[in-house]
Amino acid sequence: MLRIEIDGGPPTTERMAAGLLANYGHFTAMQVRARRVKGLDLHLRRLDQANRELYGTGLAGGHVRALVAHALGDVRDAAVRVVVFGVGDPSVLVAVRPPTTPPATPQRLVSVAYTRPLPHVKHLGGFGQIHHGKRAVQAGYDDALLTTSDGVVVEGAIANIGFFDHDGGVVWPRADWLHGITMQLLERELPARREVVRSADVGRYRGAFLANSIGLVGVSRIDDVEYPVDDPALDRVRAAYDAIPDDPVE
């Protein structure tokens, strides 16, 4: 960890304990490169909308940008998490860590019947996701694929999942997921469709990939279904994502 600030100041024990004990709030996670962020407007909108829903008041984007810039100091590349926490009057925590890159190898996923509460909000309290992710690793996979109790694919434990049809087109599952920032950015750039995807039918797709704030990574396996990982369709999605302009933090 490089740095943590709460409301622009030092993270005292009392303030950190208040957030830990409350376990209530929301957050966004972003990758900063040269003090710029892809989809910064979407991150700020996410925070504002979640704040209105959980606390009944907006969260000004200019205020968040100032807090992030202050916490970064002279750091140019970082993984930044903005956490709004507290039961009553919320505080804003900014955590600055070394930059993160996507996994170097395609991911193997195992289906788990679990859906997050209030899924459209990126909220605190990800016990279920972490638990199922750890269990997936223990079973020889890289992560979990969350599904409904009747087998409808929702999302990865920490990422949206996209599929490729046999023409190379992108298919997003139609379900109650978190509308991730990277997914939103790709929707701006690439034609895609949404359809109900069932875990029993993932073998009818040409391939799959995961998308989150860290970036994109291919999926080589879901349960007993294996996908090719050197697919030109994935290269096309990566190229579209890499071409998206970023926005200055300050």
mmCIF file of N, CA, C and O in Angstrom, residues 109 111-112 114-115 145-156 159-163 171-177 195-202 205 210 222-223 227:
data_model
loop_
_atom_site.group_PDB
_atom_site.id
_atom_site.type_symbol
_atom_site.label_atom_id
_atom_site.label_comp_id
_atom_site.label_asym_id
_atom_site.label_seq_id
_atom_site.Cartn_x
_atom_site.Cartn_y
_atom_site.Cartn_z
ATOM 1 N N LEU A 109 -12.894 -20.986 -14.933
ATOM 2 C CA LEU A 109 -13.979 -20.617 -14.026
ATOM 3 C C LEU A 109 -14.836 -21.830 -13.688
ATOM 4 O O LEU A 109 -15.050 -22.709 -14.523
ATOM 5 N N SER A 111 -18.720 -22.710 -12.095
ATOM 6 C CA SER A 111 -20.019 -22.115 -11.811
ATOM 7 C C SER A 111 -20.405 -22.319 -10.352
ATOM 8 O O SER A 111 -20.234 -23.405 -9.795
ATOM 9 N N VAL A 112 -20.953 -21.243 -9.756
ATOM 10 C CA VAL A 112 -21.404 -21.275 -8.368
ATOM 11 C C VAL A 112 -22.767 -20.605 -8.302
ATOM 12 O O VAL A 112 -22.950 -19.514 -8.851
ATOM 13 N N TYR A 114 -24.740 -18.379 -6.761
ATOM 14 C CA TYR A 114 -24.676 -17.281 -5.795
ATOM 15 C C TYR A 114 -24.889 -15.983 -6.548
ATOM 16 O O TYR A 114 -24.287 -15.753 -7.604
ATOM 17 N N THR A 115 -25.740 -15.116 -6.018
ATOM 18 C CA THR A 115 -25.932 -13.775 -6.581
ATOM 19 C C THR A 115 -25.784 -12.746 -5.465
ATOM 20 O O THR A 115 -26.190 -12.978 -4.329
ATOM 21 N N LEU A 145 -17.685 -18.315 -11.306
ATOM 22 C CA LEU A 145 -18.667 -17.708 -12.194
ATOM 23 C C LEU A 145 -20.000 -17.767 -11.477
ATOM 24 O O LEU A 145 -20.512 -18.851 -11.177
ATOM 25 N N LEU A 146 -20.566 -16.602 -11.177
ATOM 26 C CA LEU A 146 -21.790 -16.547 -10.388
ATOM 27 C C LEU A 146 -23.008 -16.787 -11.272
ATOM 28 O O LEU A 146 -23.148 -16.202 -12.344
ATOM 29 N N THR A 147 -23.910 -17.640 -10.791
ATOM 30 C CA THR A 147 -25.146 -17.941 -11.500
ATOM 31 C C THR A 147 -26.319 -17.871 -10.537
ATOM 32 O O THR A 147 -26.143 -17.911 -9.314
ATOM 33 N N THR A 148 -27.524 -17.789 -11.098
ATOM 34 C CA THR A 148 -28.716 -17.893 -10.268
ATOM 35 C C THR A 148 -28.904 -19.346 -9.848
ATOM 36 O O THR A 148 -28.225 -20.251 -10.342
ATOM 37 N N SER A 149 -29.861 -19.568 -8.963
ATOM 38 C CA SER A 149 -30.092 -20.935 -8.483
ATOM 39 C C SER A 149 -30.573 -21.859 -9.592
ATOM 40 O O SER A 149 -30.408 -23.083 -9.494
ATOM 41 N N ASP A 150 -31.159 -21.297 -10.668
ATOM 42 C CA ASP A 150 -31.595 -22.136 -11.786
ATOM 43 C C ASP A 150 -30.634 -22.071 -12.969
ATOM 44 O O ASP A 150 -30.986 -22.415 -14.094
ATOM 45 N N GLY A 151 -29.380 -21.626 -12.727
ATOM 46 C CA GLY A 151 -28.340 -21.773 -13.717
ATOM 47 C C GLY A 151 -28.194 -20.682 -14.741
ATOM 48 O O GLY A 151 -27.520 -20.881 -15.766
ATOM 49 N N VAL A 152 -28.754 -19.503 -14.506
ATOM 50 C CA VAL A 152 -28.559 -18.378 -15.418
ATOM 51 C C VAL A 152 -27.248 -17.683 -15.066
ATOM 52 O O VAL A 152 -27.039 -17.288 -13.907
ATOM 53 N N VAL A 153 -26.354 -17.528 -16.041
ATOM 54 C CA VAL A 153 -25.057 -16.878 -15.812
ATOM 55 C C VAL A 153 -25.279 -15.397 -15.529
ATOM 56 O O VAL A 153 -26.001 -14.708 -16.258
ATOM 57 N N VAL A 154 -24.625 -14.889 -14.466
ATOM 58 C CA VAL A 154 -24.771 -13.489 -14.079
ATOM 59 C C VAL A 154 -23.478 -12.723 -14.347
ATOM 60 O O VAL A 154 -23.424 -11.819 -15.173
ATOM 61 N N GLU A 155 -22.400 -13.088 -13.657
ATOM 62 C CA GLU A 155 -21.135 -12.348 -13.744
ATOM 63 C C GLU A 155 -20.041 -13.166 -13.091
ATOM 64 O O GLU A 155 -20.309 -14.158 -12.407
ATOM 65 N N GLY A 156 -18.798 -12.745 -13.297
ATOM 66 C CA GLY A 156 -17.708 -13.328 -12.550
ATOM 67 C C GLY A 156 -17.724 -12.802 -11.119
ATOM 68 O O GLY A 156 -18.452 -11.872 -10.783
ATOM 69 N N ALA A 159 -15.754 -9.546 -11.904
ATOM 70 C CA ALA A 159 -15.691 -9.018 -13.271
ATOM 71 C C ALA A 159 -16.970 -9.360 -14.007
ATOM 72 O O ALA A 159 -17.670 -10.318 -13.660
ATOM 73 N N ASN A 160 -17.279 -8.587 -15.019
ATOM 74 C CA ASN A 160 -18.315 -8.991 -15.965
ATOM 75 C C ASN A 160 -17.746 -10.051 -16.893
ATOM 76 O O ASN A 160 -16.542 -10.081 -17.155
ATOM 77 N N ILE A 161 -18.611 -10.908 -17.397
ATOM 78 C CA ILE A 161 -18.182 -11.896 -18.379
ATOM 79 C C ILE A 161 -18.902 -11.629 -19.691
ATOM 80 O O ILE A 161 -20.094 -11.304 -19.719
ATOM 81 N N GLY A 162 -18.155 -11.706 -20.773
ATOM 82 C CA GLY A 162 -18.709 -11.597 -22.104
ATOM 83 C C GLY A 162 -18.419 -12.867 -22.876
ATOM 84 O O GLY A 162 -17.422 -13.558 -22.613
ATOM 85 N N PHE A 163 -19.287 -13.182 -23.837
ATOM 86 C CA PHE A 163 -19.098 -14.367 -24.674
ATOM 87 C C PHE A 163 -18.972 -13.938 -26.135
ATOM 88 O O PHE A 163 -19.375 -12.845 -26.522
ATOM 89 N N VAL A 171 -21.438 -11.067 -26.825
ATOM 90 C CA VAL A 171 -22.715 -11.336 -26.168
ATOM 91 C C VAL A 171 -22.529 -11.133 -24.669
ATOM 92 O O VAL A 171 -21.671 -11.778 -24.057
ATOM 93 N N TRP A 172 -23.308 -10.232 -24.090
ATOM 94 C CA TRP A 172 -23.303 -10.031 -22.641
ATOM 95 C C TRP A 172 -24.490 -10.770 -22.032
ATOM 96 O O TRP A 172 -25.589 -10.713 -22.593
ATOM 97 N N PRO A 173 -24.312 -11.453 -20.914
ATOM 98 C CA PRO A 173 -25.454 -12.110 -20.273
ATOM 99 C C PRO A 173 -26.530 -11.091 -19.873
ATOM 100 O O PRO A 173 -26.215 -9.978 -19.448
ATOM 101 N N ARG A 174 -27.774 -11.484 -20.040
ATOM 102 C CA ARG A 174 -28.880 -10.662 -19.553
ATOM 103 C C ARG A 174 -29.234 -11.173 -18.161
ATOM 104 O O ARG A 174 -29.755 -12.267 -17.999
ATOM 105 N N ALA A 175 -28.927 -10.380 -17.157
ATOM 106 C CA ALA A 175 -29.120 -10.802 -15.772
ATOM 107 C C ALA A 175 -28.987 -9.572 -14.874
ATOM 108 O O ALA A 175 -28.705 -8.468 -15.339
ATOM 109 N N ASP A 176 -29.185 -9.764 -13.583
ATOM 110 C CA ASP A 176 -29.042 -8.675 -12.610
ATOM 111 C C ASP A 176 -27.596 -8.635 -12.131
ATOM 112 O O ASP A 176 -27.247 -9.176 -11.096
ATOM 113 N N TRP A 177 -26.734 -7.968 -12.942
ATOM 114 C CA TRP A 177 -25.328 -7.865 -12.611
ATOM 115 C C TRP A 177 -24.977 -6.427 -12.264
ATOM 116 O O TRP A 177 -25.787 -5.508 -12.388
ATOM 117 N N GLU A 195 -28.275 -11.456 -24.041
ATOM 118 C CA GLU A 195 -29.211 -12.571 -24.064
ATOM 119 C C GLU A 195 -29.013 -13.409 -22.808
ATOM 120 O O GLU A 195 -27.949 -13.373 -22.174
ATOM 121 N N VAL A 196 -30.040 -14.140 -22.438
ATOM 122 C CA VAL A 196 -29.938 -15.028 -21.281
ATOM 123 C C VAL A 196 -28.972 -16.158 -21.618
ATOM 124 O O VAL A 196 -29.119 -16.834 -22.644
ATOM 125 N N VAL A 197 -27.974 -16.326 -20.772
ATOM 126 C CA VAL A 197 -26.977 -17.380 -20.949
ATOM 127 C C VAL A 197 -27.103 -18.340 -19.772
ATOM 128 O O VAL A 197 -27.045 -17.916 -18.608
ATOM 129 N N ARG A 198 -27.272 -19.588 -20.062
ATOM 130 C CA ARG A 198 -27.359 -20.596 -18.998
ATOM 131 C C ARG A 198 -26.055 -21.385 -18.921
ATOM 132 O O ARG A 198 -25.410 -21.646 -19.943
ATOM 133 N N SER A 199 -25.686 -21.729 -17.699
ATOM 134 C CA SER A 199 -24.414 -22.422 -17.520
ATOM 135 C C SER A 199 -24.378 -23.746 -18.278
ATOM 136 O O SER A 199 -23.311 -24.178 -18.728
ATOM 137 N N ALA A 200 -25.535 -24.365 -18.473
ATOM 138 C CA ALA A 200 -25.568 -25.625 -19.204
ATOM 139 C C ALA A 200 -25.328 -25.431 -20.694
ATOM 140 O O ALA A 200 -25.050 -26.407 -21.410
ATOM 141 N N ASP A 201 -25.420 -24.176 -21.173
ATOM 142 C CA ASP A 201 -25.316 -23.909 -22.608
ATOM 143 C C ASP A 201 -24.072 -23.121 -22.994
ATOM 144 O O ASP A 201 -23.967 -22.668 -24.134
ATOM 145 N N VAL A 202 -23.109 -22.926 -22.087
ATOM 146 C CA VAL A 202 -21.952 -22.092 -22.421
ATOM 147 C C VAL A 202 -21.109 -22.705 -23.533
ATOM 148 O O VAL A 202 -20.363 -22.008 -24.220
ATOM 149 N N TYR A 205 -21.024 -21.270 -27.261
ATOM 150 C CA TYR A 205 -20.327 -20.043 -27.643
ATOM 151 C C TYR A 205 -18.899 -20.365 -28.088
ATOM 152 O O TYR A 205 -18.315 -21.377 -27.696
ATOM 153 N N LEU A 210 -13.270 -11.994 -19.528
ATOM 154 C CA LEU A 210 -13.641 -11.243 -18.327
ATOM 155 C C LEU A 210 -13.202 -9.795 -18.498
ATOM 156 O O LEU A 210 -12.147 -9.515 -19.084
ATOM 157 N N ILE A 222 -14.883 -23.036 -18.638
ATOM 158 C CA ILE A 222 -15.983 -22.874 -17.694
ATOM 159 C C ILE A 222 -16.503 -24.264 -17.374
ATOM 160 O O ILE A 222 -17.013 -24.970 -18.256
ATOM 161 N N ASP A 223 -16.341 -24.671 -16.140
ATOM 162 C CA ASP A 223 -16.705 -26.021 -15.719
ATOM 163 C C ASP A 223 -15.978 -27.035 -16.621
ATOM 164 O O ASP A 223 -14.759 -27.069 -16.626
ATOM 165 N N TYR A 227 -12.396 -23.429 -24.072
ATOM 166 C CA TYR A 227 -12.435 -22.477 -25.169
ATOM 167 C C TYR A 227 -11.030 -22.259 -25.724
ATOM 168 O O TYR A 227 -10.051 -22.307 -24.977
#
